Amino acid sequence: MFAAKTEALLRNTGAQKDLISNCNLNRKMEVLTLVRVRRGAIFQFPTYKAMNVTLPELLGDLDFSPELEEEILVKDFKTWLVSSGSGEVDSEPGAVGEAHLSAKYNSVDGLTESVSINKKRVDLSSVRSRFSGRPIGGGTLQALKLKKNDVLTFVYEMVYNSGPVNIVKEDKKNGCFSAGFQKMANVLFKGQSKEDTTFTVPEKSTFAFSLVEVLLQDGAMEIALESWSHKRRGLFQDAESCDPMEQARDEIKMKEGLLQPLEELPVSTRIDLLKGLQDVLEEGEALSLLEETLDQSSKGQPEHPPSKVVSSFMDVLDESKVSSKVRDAVHLVVCAMDALPEIMLRPLTSCGPETLTVLTQLVDSLKDGDEPSLPACPPVPLQQDGELRWAADVLCGSSETLVELSAAWDRRPEVLLEVLALAVLGVHRLQEGNGADD
């Protein structure tokens, strides 16, 4: 909830223009940290991977210490949502970025104390003076493991909380609730929750950052003059005037046929692949590594992944001698799953056939242009406090719901709906015939 509220606050103060939401508060994004930007192989959205090295460290310039500019975006930020069905996000009157936001929630949800929202920015002119034109060796480039269309960037500015934030949550009625508190940026989902939750967001957690591109030309490095924007780089089509629901419906229909080969696999192979996906989701960032491995394999450039669970998954494909169409279908499922937070996918890959059948029916209704709705008595995982209720609400949601959720996940609304639908269809095809129970 804290990350969602601060993101809304940044939009209201106008500070969100070049910032990218950090969907994992465990991921630190200090200034000058190198970040690889990669476009999805199938779905057009960028992914950001922070490297364990800074720009000066990459070039062996450990003495470089650029000037930093720091400012307080909002002073004494505090949010408290109550069960009256409405809430407010306030900053201290007269503070930088003064804001007053409202939202509709039926819960008690807030910070136990106020906190300042700060922004730190590196002096870009000093970085350009120091590194532009510097030669960069082939061995150094090879160590970065950049692929053809990857973009190399570094963190130019970061937005963070000045101190630890203690968050209290108590949900009692139908409304919105936060999920996956400690592992993701507390995405909002419609539903019902009866639990009380408290947790602490550590001091200086990065919840937004901006990047500057590092240009590599003729063996030399150049620093871009402005911050990097995925929209300027053409990773998204300008389709703001189009209906997200209609766009998602068309894409789902077009790609669904690519999943058909999964139904022809022996039940034992499907079980092994589904179990492999479950194992991959238990290891942090392994799903993205699996997607990269499948992408390279499809191009005839197989790699030996450093992850045991990814290697095991690829062994199942190799030992089963599946066709190229099956590999493409598996690649599509993994790409769709990689576009969603991993913590939310674990229940999807391990739930029973009754739950997946209902979710698949919702997808079918969506494709047919109907209004998807849950049965009167849905399976337990899809009930109000169920662990997969979020998926049902996304599939049944309005365009407004999709816009809200896509902002939290940094995905266009039509992409969010499309990848969830294809993930559901893919897992359902792998599970069919294995006799699992809810």
Tab-separated table of C-alpha atoms in Angstrom:
chain	number	residue	atom	x	y	z
A	1	MET	CA	0.000	0.000	0.000
A	2	PHE	CA	2.843	2.409	0.857
A	3	ALA	CA	4.413	2.036	-2.593
A	4	ALA	CA	1.045	2.478	-4.304
A	5	LYS	CA	0.302	5.620	-2.307
A	6	THR	CA	3.709	7.163	-2.930
A	7	GLU	CA	3.354	6.449	-6.639
A	8	ALA	CA	0.000	8.247	-6.658
A	9	LEU	CA	1.582	11.097	-4.738
A	10	LEU	CA	4.396	11.426	-7.276
A	11	ARG	CA	1.904	11.582	-10.107
A	12	ASN	CA	0.026	14.326	-8.315
A	13	THR	CA	3.176	16.401	-7.740
A	14	GLY	CA	4.286	15.966	-11.358
A	15	ALA	CA	7.429	14.075	-10.338
A	16	GLN	CA	6.422	10.813	-12.054
A	17	LYS	CA	7.190	11.871	-15.631
A	18	ASP	CA	10.540	10.113	-16.021
A	19	LEU	CA	10.388	7.791	-13.013
A	20	ILE	CA	9.987	4.027	-13.145
A	21	SER	CA	8.171	2.224	-10.354
A	22	ASN	CA	10.235	-0.310	-8.416
A	23	CYS	CA	7.906	-3.295	-8.013
A	24	ASN	CA	10.241	-5.053	-5.559
A	25	LEU	CA	11.141	-3.087	-2.439
A	26	ASN	CA	13.900	-5.614	-1.698
A	27	ARG	CA	15.734	-4.403	-4.805
A	28	LYS	CA	18.126	-1.535	-4.086
A	29	MET	CA	18.690	0.977	-6.874
A	30	GLU	CA	21.498	3.264	-5.719
A	31	VAL	CA	22.671	5.998	-8.098
A	32	LEU	CA	25.220	4.924	-10.756
A	33	THR	CA	24.153	1.266	-10.452
A	34	LEU	CA	24.143	-0.306	-13.914
A	35	VAL	CA	20.751	-1.558	-15.090
A	36	ARG	CA	20.067	-3.749	-18.101
A	37	VAL	CA	16.812	-2.964	-19.904
A	38	ARG	CA	15.393	-5.768	-22.005
A	39	ARG	CA	12.290	-5.975	-24.116
A	40	GLY	CA	10.183	-9.111	-23.759
A	41	ALA	CA	10.600	-11.647	-26.551
A	42	ILE	CA	6.837	-11.864	-27.134
A	43	PHE	CA	5.148	-9.155	-25.085
A	44	GLN	CA	6.226	-5.580	-25.642
A	45	PHE	CA	7.206	-4.293	-22.224
A	46	PRO	CA	10.603	-3.529	-20.673
A	47	THR	CA	12.169	-5.441	-17.812
A	48	TYR	CA	14.864	-3.966	-15.598
A	49	LYS	CA	17.706	-5.972	-14.090
A	50	ALA	CA	20.002	-4.195	-11.669
A	51	MET	CA	23.589	-5.420	-11.999
A	52	ASN	CA	25.876	-5.864	-9.031
A	53	VAL	CA	28.242	-3.195	-10.296
A	54	THR	CA	28.277	0.576	-10.667
A	55	LEU	CA	29.470	2.519	-13.693
A	56	PRO	CA	32.750	3.593	-12.014
A	57	GLU	CA	33.408	0.038	-10.814
A	58	LEU	CA	32.897	-1.290	-14.333
A	59	LEU	CA	35.692	0.961	-15.599
A	60	GLY	CA	37.945	0.513	-12.567
A	61	ASP	CA	37.502	4.154	-11.566
A	62	LEU	CA	36.866	3.557	-7.872
A	63	ASP	CA	37.976	7.066	-6.857
A	64	PHE	CA	35.145	8.762	-8.746
A	65	SER	CA	32.676	10.398	-6.378
A	66	PRO	CA	30.224	12.661	-8.221
A	67	GLU	CA	28.232	15.424	-6.628
A	68	LEU	CA	24.769	14.418	-5.501
A	69	GLU	CA	21.706	16.611	-5.398
A	70	GLU	CA	19.116	15.735	-2.766
A	71	GLU	CA	15.737	17.277	-2.187
A	72	ILE	CA	12.631	16.588	-0.150
A	73	LEU	CA	9.744	15.868	-2.478
A	74	VAL	CA	7.161	15.632	0.289
A	75	LYS	CA	7.643	16.386	3.962
A	76	ASP	CA	5.866	14.421	6.700
A	77	PHE	CA	3.961	12.128	4.351
A	78	LYS	CA	1.246	10.101	6.074
A	79	THR	CA	-1.684	8.050	4.859
A	80	TRP	CA	-4.585	6.579	6.790
A	81	LEU	CA	-7.496	4.820	5.140
A	82	VAL	CA	-10.629	4.089	7.143
A	83	SER	CA	-13.622	1.790	6.733
A	84	SER	CA	-15.980	4.587	5.706
A	85	GLY	CA	-15.305	3.806	2.060
A	86	SER	CA	-13.022	6.730	1.429
A	87	GLY	CA	-9.545	7.821	2.379
A	88	GLU	CA	-6.999	10.551	1.961
A	89	VAL	CA	-3.295	10.927	1.296
A	90	ASP	CA	-1.974	14.136	2.806
A	91	SER	CA	1.294	15.967	3.091
A	92	GLU	CA	2.053	18.684	5.576
A	93	PRO	CA	0.510	21.976	4.422
A	94	GLY	CA	3.106	24.099	2.668
A	95	ALA	CA	5.501	21.192	2.114
A	96	VAL	CA	7.296	20.678	-1.177
A	97	GLY	CA	4.932	18.798	-3.464
A	98	GLU	CA	1.893	19.495	-1.275
A	99	ALA	CA	-0.814	17.017	-2.212
A	100	HIS	CA	-4.286	15.926	-1.300
A	101	LEU	CA	-5.509	12.671	-2.841
A	102	SER	CA	-8.601	10.604	-2.277
A	103	ALA	CA	-9.433	6.965	-2.918
A	104	LYS	CA	-12.191	4.497	-2.117
A	105	TYR	CA	-11.330	1.739	0.327
A	106	ASN	CA	-13.211	-0.135	3.022
A	107	SER	CA	-10.442	-0.853	5.473
A	108	VAL	CA	-8.136	0.574	8.081
A	109	ASP	CA	-4.773	0.936	6.411
A	110	GLY	CA	-2.025	3.400	7.161
A	111	LEU	CA	1.332	4.497	8.468
A	112	THR	CA	1.866	4.676	12.203
A	113	GLU	CA	4.056	7.754	11.796
A	114	SER	CA	4.884	10.337	9.147
A	115	VAL	CA	7.863	10.025	6.820
A	116	SER	CA	9.526	12.286	4.266
A	117	ILE	CA	9.818	11.301	0.606
A	118	ASN	CA	13.240	12.234	-0.773
A	119	LYS	CA	14.856	12.252	-4.192
A	120	LYS	CA	18.578	11.804	-4.821
A	121	ARG	CA	20.095	12.701	-8.194
A	122	VAL	CA	23.623	12.347	-9.509
A	123	ASP	CA	25.186	15.353	-11.229
A	124	LEU	CA	24.956	14.194	-14.834
A	125	SER	CA	27.442	16.730	-16.198
A	126	SER	CA	30.220	15.355	-13.980
A	127	VAL	CA	29.414	11.803	-15.062
A	128	ARG	CA	29.544	12.791	-18.728
A	129	SER	CA	32.818	14.664	-18.265
A	130	ARG	CA	34.402	11.671	-16.569
A	131	PHE	CA	33.189	8.805	-18.739
A	132	SER	CA	32.143	10.033	-22.171
A	133	GLY	CA	34.655	8.888	-24.775
A	134	ARG	CA	36.291	6.377	-22.443
A	135	PRO	CA	37.268	3.131	-24.201
A	136	ILE	CA	35.575	-0.032	-23.061
A	137	GLY	CA	37.213	-3.357	-23.750
A	138	GLY	CA	35.634	-6.404	-25.326
A	139	GLY	CA	36.158	-8.426	-22.164
A	140	THR	CA	34.242	-5.858	-20.146
A	141	LEU	CA	31.373	-5.885	-22.632
A	142	GLN	CA	31.303	-9.673	-22.605
A	143	ALA	CA	31.010	-9.688	-18.825
A	144	LEU	CA	27.835	-7.594	-19.085
A	145	LYS	CA	26.195	-10.357	-21.166
A	146	LEU	CA	24.176	-7.877	-23.191
A	147	LYS	CA	22.044	-9.241	-25.994
A	148	LYS	CA	21.338	-7.590	-29.339
A	149	ASN	CA	18.432	-5.350	-28.357
A	150	ASP	CA	19.391	-4.781	-24.707
A	151	VAL	CA	19.877	-1.240	-23.454
A	152	LEU	CA	22.607	-0.493	-20.903
A	153	THR	CA	21.689	2.256	-18.446
A	154	PHE	CA	22.613	3.506	-15.003
A	155	VAL	CA	20.489	4.898	-12.182
A	156	TYR	CA	20.425	8.671	-12.527
A	157	GLU	CA	18.027	9.432	-9.678
A	158	MET	CA	16.129	7.507	-7.020
A	159	VAL	CA	13.143	8.267	-4.790
A	160	TYR	CA	13.148	6.782	-1.312
A	161	ASN	CA	11.691	7.046	2.178
A	162	SER	CA	13.795	8.971	4.696
A	163	GLY	CA	13.212	6.509	7.541
A	164	PRO	CA	11.640	3.121	8.286
A	165	VAL	CA	7.893	2.999	7.752
A	166	ASN	CA	5.671	0.942	10.029
A	167	ILE	CA	2.467	0.021	8.227
A	168	VAL	CA	-0.702	-1.244	9.877
A	169	LYS	CA	-3.462	-2.968	7.953
A	170	GLU	CA	-6.840	-4.198	9.136
A	171	ASP	CA	-9.394	-5.253	6.521
A	172	LYS	CA	-12.956	-5.960	7.554
A	173	LYS	CA	-15.256	-5.365	4.607
A	174	ASN	CA	-15.402	-5.779	0.855
A	175	GLY	CA	-12.997	-3.349	-0.709
A	176	CYS	CA	-9.344	-3.300	-1.624
A	177	PHE	CA	-6.527	-5.078	0.116
A	178	SER	CA	-2.779	-5.298	-0.299
A	179	ALA	CA	-1.034	-8.567	-1.077
A	180	GLY	CA	2.527	-9.864	-0.920
A	181	PHE	CA	3.632	-7.105	1.460
A	182	GLN	CA	7.296	-7.952	1.864
A	183	LYS	CA	8.067	-9.277	-1.591
A	184	MET	CA	6.452	-6.774	-3.947
A	185	ALA	CA	5.196	-3.220	-3.997
A	186	ASN	CA	1.911	-4.020	-2.269
A	187	VAL	CA	-0.301	-4.169	-5.318
A	188	LEU	CA	-3.976	-3.366	-4.781
A	189	PHE	CA	-6.570	-6.010	-5.529
A	190	LYS	CA	-10.307	-5.991	-5.168
A	191	GLY	CA	-11.613	-8.517	-2.684
A	192	GLN	CA	-12.100	-9.134	0.981
A	193	SER	CA	-9.644	-9.835	3.774
A	194	LYS	CA	-10.205	-10.411	7.470
A	195	GLU	CA	-6.600	-10.353	8.587
A	196	ASP	CA	-4.684	-7.719	10.502
A	197	THR	CA	-1.178	-7.072	9.244
A	198	THR	CA	1.758	-4.973	10.353
A	199	PHE	CA	5.126	-4.708	8.644
A	200	THR	CA	8.013	-2.304	8.215
A	201	VAL	CA	9.376	-0.856	4.991
A	202	PRO	CA	13.116	-0.375	5.682
A	203	GLU	CA	14.771	3.006	5.589
A	204	LYS	CA	15.862	4.224	2.140
A	205	SER	CA	13.855	1.658	0.206
A	206	THR	CA	13.795	2.614	-3.462
A	207	PHE	CA	10.283	2.754	-4.846
A	208	ALA	CA	11.020	4.762	-7.997
A	209	PHE	CA	14.077	5.511	-10.128
A	210	SER	CA	15.077	7.045	-13.451
A	211	LEU	CA	17.778	5.905	-15.853
A	212	VAL	CA	20.267	7.396	-18.293
A	213	GLU	CA	21.437	5.320	-21.248
A	214	VAL	CA	25.065	4.323	-21.711
A	215	LEU	CA	25.765	4.377	-25.464
A	216	LEU	CA	28.448	2.036	-26.781
A	217	GLN	CA	29.885	3.220	-30.094
A	218	ASP	CA	33.090	2.092	-31.807
A	219	GLY	CA	34.551	0.708	-28.603
A	220	ALA	CA	33.927	3.935	-26.676
A	221	MET	CA	31.335	4.955	-24.138
A	222	GLU	CA	29.007	7.942	-24.386
A	223	ILE	CA	26.497	9.139	-21.808
A	224	ALA	CA	23.080	10.218	-23.065
A	225	LEU	CA	21.981	13.809	-22.497
A	226	GLU	CA	18.568	13.001	-21.056
A	227	SER	CA	16.867	10.349	-18.957
A	228	TRP	CA	15.786	7.137	-20.672
A	229	SER	CA	12.117	6.528	-21.431
A	230	HIS	CA	10.743	3.224	-22.686
A	231	LYS	CA	7.950	5.081	-24.530
A	232	ARG	CA	10.469	7.174	-26.488
A	233	ARG	CA	12.381	4.038	-27.408
A	234	GLY	CA	9.345	2.483	-29.075
A	235	LEU	CA	8.824	-0.433	-26.718
A	236	PHE	CA	5.138	0.450	-26.570
A	237	GLN	CA	2.778	1.464	-29.296
A	238	ASP	CA	0.898	4.688	-28.744
A	239	ALA	CA	-2.523	3.179	-28.243
A	240	GLU	CA	-3.980	5.290	-25.476
A	241	SER	CA	-7.134	5.930	-27.498
A	242	CYS	CA	-7.878	2.216	-27.925
A	243	ASP	CA	-10.021	0.127	-25.598
A	244	PRO	CA	-7.672	-2.052	-23.463
A	245	MET	CA	-10.283	-4.790	-23.173
A	246	GLU	CA	-10.707	-5.015	-26.944
A	247	GLN	CA	-6.953	-5.012	-27.550
A	248	ALA	CA	-6.419	-7.773	-24.980
A	249	ARG	CA	-9.260	-9.828	-26.441
A	250	ASP	CA	-7.732	-9.698	-29.923
A	251	GLU	CA	-4.257	-10.663	-28.697
A	252	ILE	CA	-5.564	-13.576	-26.593
A	253	LYS	CA	-7.483	-14.981	-29.562
A	254	MET	CA	-4.435	-14.636	-31.801
A	255	LYS	CA	-1.993	-16.332	-29.423
A	256	GLU	CA	-4.252	-19.016	-27.917
A	257	GLY	CA	-3.716	-21.346	-30.863
A	258	LEU	CA	0.018	-21.395	-30.143
A	259	LEU	CA	-0.757	-23.243	-26.885
A	260	GLN	CA	-2.573	-26.095	-28.653
A	261	PRO	CA	0.537	-28.374	-28.922
A	262	LEU	CA	0.643	-28.660	-25.111
A	263	GLU	CA	-2.538	-30.760	-25.221
A	264	GLU	CA	-0.786	-33.382	-27.350
A	265	LEU	CA	1.932	-34.078	-24.772
A	266	PRO	CA	1.827	-37.248	-22.674
A	267	VAL	CA	0.336	-36.650	-19.241
A	268	SER	CA	3.644	-37.555	-17.591
A	269	THR	CA	5.495	-34.865	-19.567
A	270	ARG	CA	2.876	-32.252	-18.711
A	271	ILE	CA	3.143	-33.149	-15.032
A	272	ASP	CA	6.944	-32.851	-15.170
A	273	LEU	CA	6.752	-29.440	-16.876
A	274	LEU	CA	4.212	-28.128	-14.380
A	275	LYS	CA	6.303	-29.375	-11.472
A	276	GLY	CA	9.314	-27.724	-13.081
A	277	LEU	CA	7.485	-24.394	-13.223
A	278	GLN	CA	6.563	-24.708	-9.555
A	279	ASP	CA	10.229	-25.286	-8.681
A	280	VAL	CA	11.345	-22.335	-10.821
A	281	LEU	CA	8.926	-20.014	-9.024
A	282	GLU	CA	10.468	-20.932	-5.676
A	283	GLU	CA	13.855	-19.514	-6.709
A	284	GLY	CA	14.122	-15.745	-6.992
A	285	GLU	CA	14.505	-14.420	-10.567
A	286	ALA	CA	14.712	-17.970	-11.945
A	287	LEU	CA	11.591	-17.409	-14.046
A	288	SER	CA	13.277	-14.573	-15.963
A	289	LEU	CA	16.353	-16.751	-16.435
A	290	LEU	CA	14.150	-19.549	-17.795
A	291	GLU	CA	12.562	-17.112	-20.252
A	292	GLU	CA	16.013	-15.999	-21.442
A	293	THR	CA	17.164	-19.616	-21.782
A	294	LEU	CA	14.097	-20.592	-23.822
A	295	ASP	CA	14.575	-17.517	-26.018
A	296	GLN	CA	18.194	-18.412	-26.757
A	297	SER	CA	17.264	-22.039	-27.362
A	298	SER	CA	14.623	-21.004	-29.916
A	299	LYS	CA	17.332	-19.092	-31.798
A	300	GLY	CA	19.628	-22.104	-31.890
A	301	GLN	CA	21.927	-20.615	-29.262
A	302	PRO	CA	21.403	-22.876	-26.234
A	303	GLU	CA	23.038	-21.736	-22.999
A	304	HIS	CA	23.888	-23.690	-19.887
A	305	PRO	CA	21.948	-21.796	-17.218
A	306	PRO	CA	23.603	-21.372	-13.807
A	307	SER	CA	20.324	-22.281	-12.067
A	308	LYS	CA	19.679	-25.913	-11.158
A	309	VAL	CA	15.889	-25.570	-11.397
A	310	VAL	CA	16.135	-23.952	-14.845
A	311	SER	CA	18.534	-26.677	-16.026
A	312	SER	CA	16.128	-29.341	-14.746
A	313	PHE	CA	13.236	-27.743	-16.622
A	314	MET	CA	15.219	-27.628	-19.860
A	315	ASP	CA	16.254	-31.276	-19.322
A	316	VAL	CA	12.567	-32.271	-19.325
A	317	LEU	CA	12.133	-30.647	-22.739
A	318	ASP	CA	15.310	-32.221	-24.110
A	319	GLU	CA	14.684	-35.725	-22.752
A	320	SER	CA	11.074	-35.706	-23.927
A	321	LYS	CA	12.235	-34.763	-27.442
A	322	VAL	CA	9.326	-32.370	-27.847
A	323	SER	CA	8.696	-30.610	-31.155
A	324	SER	CA	9.630	-27.022	-31.892
A	325	LYS	CA	5.928	-26.100	-31.681
A	326	VAL	CA	5.770	-27.474	-28.130
A	327	ARG	CA	8.877	-25.489	-27.192
A	328	ASP	CA	7.275	-22.372	-28.643
A	329	ALA	CA	4.123	-23.034	-26.619
A	330	VAL	CA	6.142	-23.470	-23.423
A	331	HIS	CA	8.070	-20.300	-24.231
A	332	LEU	CA	4.787	-18.388	-24.620
A	333	VAL	CA	3.515	-19.603	-21.233
A	334	VAL	CA	6.771	-18.674	-19.501
A	335	CYS	CA	6.838	-15.235	-21.156
A	336	ALA	CA	3.281	-14.593	-19.992
A	337	MET	CA	4.119	-15.678	-16.457
A	338	ASP	CA	7.289	-13.599	-16.428
A	339	ALA	CA	5.155	-10.492	-16.990
A	340	LEU	CA	3.393	-11.053	-13.639
A	341	PRO	CA	4.813	-10.913	-10.089
A	342	GLU	CA	6.223	-14.346	-9.256
A	343	ILE	CA	4.721	-14.397	-5.778
A	344	MET	CA	1.233	-14.197	-7.311
A	345	LEU	CA	1.912	-17.062	-9.738
A	346	ARG	CA	2.730	-19.781	-7.218
A	347	PRO	CA	-0.908	-20.426	-6.272
A	348	LEU	CA	-1.828	-20.537	-9.977
A	349	THR	CA	0.616	-23.338	-10.810
A	350	SER	CA	-0.336	-25.428	-7.754
A	351	CYS	CA	-4.124	-25.070	-7.583
A	352	GLY	CA	-6.499	-27.845	-8.607
A	353	PRO	CA	-8.437	-28.436	-11.850
A	354	GLU	CA	-11.727	-27.057	-10.539
A	355	THR	CA	-10.159	-23.665	-9.879
A	356	LEU	CA	-8.353	-23.567	-13.221
A	357	THR	CA	-11.518	-24.615	-15.042
A	358	VAL	CA	-13.405	-21.651	-13.585
A	359	LEU	CA	-10.565	-19.260	-14.463
A	360	THR	CA	-10.462	-20.706	-17.990
A	361	GLN	CA	-14.215	-20.150	-18.307
A	362	LEU	CA	-13.679	-16.511	-17.359
A	363	VAL	CA	-11.048	-16.221	-20.099
A	364	ASP	CA	-13.418	-17.838	-22.613
A	365	SER	CA	-16.181	-15.370	-21.682
A	366	LEU	CA	-13.740	-12.524	-22.100
A	367	LYS	CA	-12.711	-13.762	-25.561
A	368	ASP	CA	-16.369	-14.077	-26.628
A	369	GLY	CA	-17.101	-10.495	-25.653
A	370	ASP	CA	-19.323	-11.475	-22.748
A	371	GLU	CA	-19.075	-10.119	-19.213
A	372	PRO	CA	-17.089	-12.716	-17.197
A	373	SER	CA	-18.517	-13.504	-13.768
A	374	LEU	CA	-17.785	-16.066	-11.070
A	375	PRO	CA	-20.286	-18.828	-10.253
A	376	ALA	CA	-22.471	-18.393	-7.182
A	377	CYS	CA	-20.259	-20.764	-5.187
A	378	PRO	CA	-16.709	-20.576	-6.593
A	379	PRO	CA	-13.846	-22.868	-5.485
A	380	VAL	CA	-12.142	-21.835	-2.244
A	381	PRO	CA	-9.094	-20.175	-3.922
A	382	LEU	CA	-11.494	-17.884	-5.839
A	383	GLN	CA	-13.684	-16.892	-2.920
A	384	GLN	CA	-13.441	-13.449	-1.351
A	385	ASP	CA	-10.403	-14.229	0.804
A	386	GLY	CA	-8.908	-16.825	-1.561
A	387	GLU	CA	-5.315	-16.665	-2.781
A	388	LEU	CA	-6.390	-16.516	-6.450
A	389	ARG	CA	-9.295	-14.117	-6.085
A	390	TRP	CA	-7.077	-11.391	-7.555
A	391	ALA	CA	-6.885	-13.302	-10.862
A	392	ALA	CA	-10.658	-13.633	-11.071
A	393	ASP	CA	-11.103	-9.944	-10.305
A	394	VAL	CA	-8.651	-8.942	-13.041
A	395	LEU	CA	-10.439	-11.147	-15.595
A	396	CYS	CA	-13.847	-9.835	-14.485
A	397	GLY	CA	-12.706	-6.253	-13.977
A	398	SER	CA	-13.563	-3.101	-15.824
A	399	SER	CA	-11.156	-1.000	-17.855
A	400	GLU	CA	-10.798	1.257	-14.805
A	401	THR	CA	-9.677	-1.703	-12.686
A	402	LEU	CA	-7.085	-2.669	-15.282
A	403	VAL	CA	-5.707	0.861	-15.410
A	404	GLU	CA	-5.309	0.903	-11.611
A	405	LEU	CA	-3.536	-2.440	-11.477
A	406	SER	CA	-1.352	-1.797	-14.500
A	407	ALA	CA	-0.020	1.364	-12.858
A	408	ALA	CA	1.127	-0.678	-9.867
A	409	TRP	CA	2.800	-3.320	-12.076
A	410	ASP	CA	4.145	-0.914	-14.716
A	411	ARG	CA	2.271	-2.807	-17.440
A	412	ARG	CA	-0.159	-1.438	-19.984
A	413	PRO	CA	-3.725	-2.552	-19.100
A	414	GLU	CA	-4.162	-4.679	-22.218
A	415	VAL	CA	-0.814	-6.409	-21.601
A	416	LEU	CA	-1.749	-7.208	-17.987
A	417	LEU	CA	-5.040	-8.809	-19.035
A	418	GLU	CA	-3.466	-10.664	-21.951
A	419	VAL	CA	-0.581	-12.213	-20.011
A	420	LEU	CA	-2.825	-13.305	-17.139
A	421	ALA	CA	-5.271	-14.963	-19.552
A	422	LEU	CA	-2.496	-16.784	-21.437
A	423	ALA	CA	-0.853	-17.895	-18.183
A	424	VAL	CA	-4.178	-19.359	-17.039
A	425	LEU	CA	-4.736	-21.144	-20.368
A	426	GLY	CA	-1.178	-22.493	-20.429
A	427	VAL	CA	-1.208	-23.862	-16.888
A	428	HIS	CA	-4.664	-25.359	-17.496
A	429	ARG	CA	-3.390	-27.277	-20.526
A	430	LEU	CA	-0.404	-28.588	-18.585
A	431	GLN	CA	-2.598	-29.697	-15.717
A	432	GLU	CA	-5.357	-31.403	-17.733
A	433	GLY	CA	-5.480	-35.105	-16.996
A	434	ASN	CA	-3.126	-35.149	-14.016
A	435	GLY	CA	-5.909	-35.697	-11.492
A	436	ALA	CA	-4.901	-32.895	-9.058
A	437	ASP	CA	-7.398	-31.791	-6.412
A	438	ASP	CA	-8.210	-28.437	-4.848
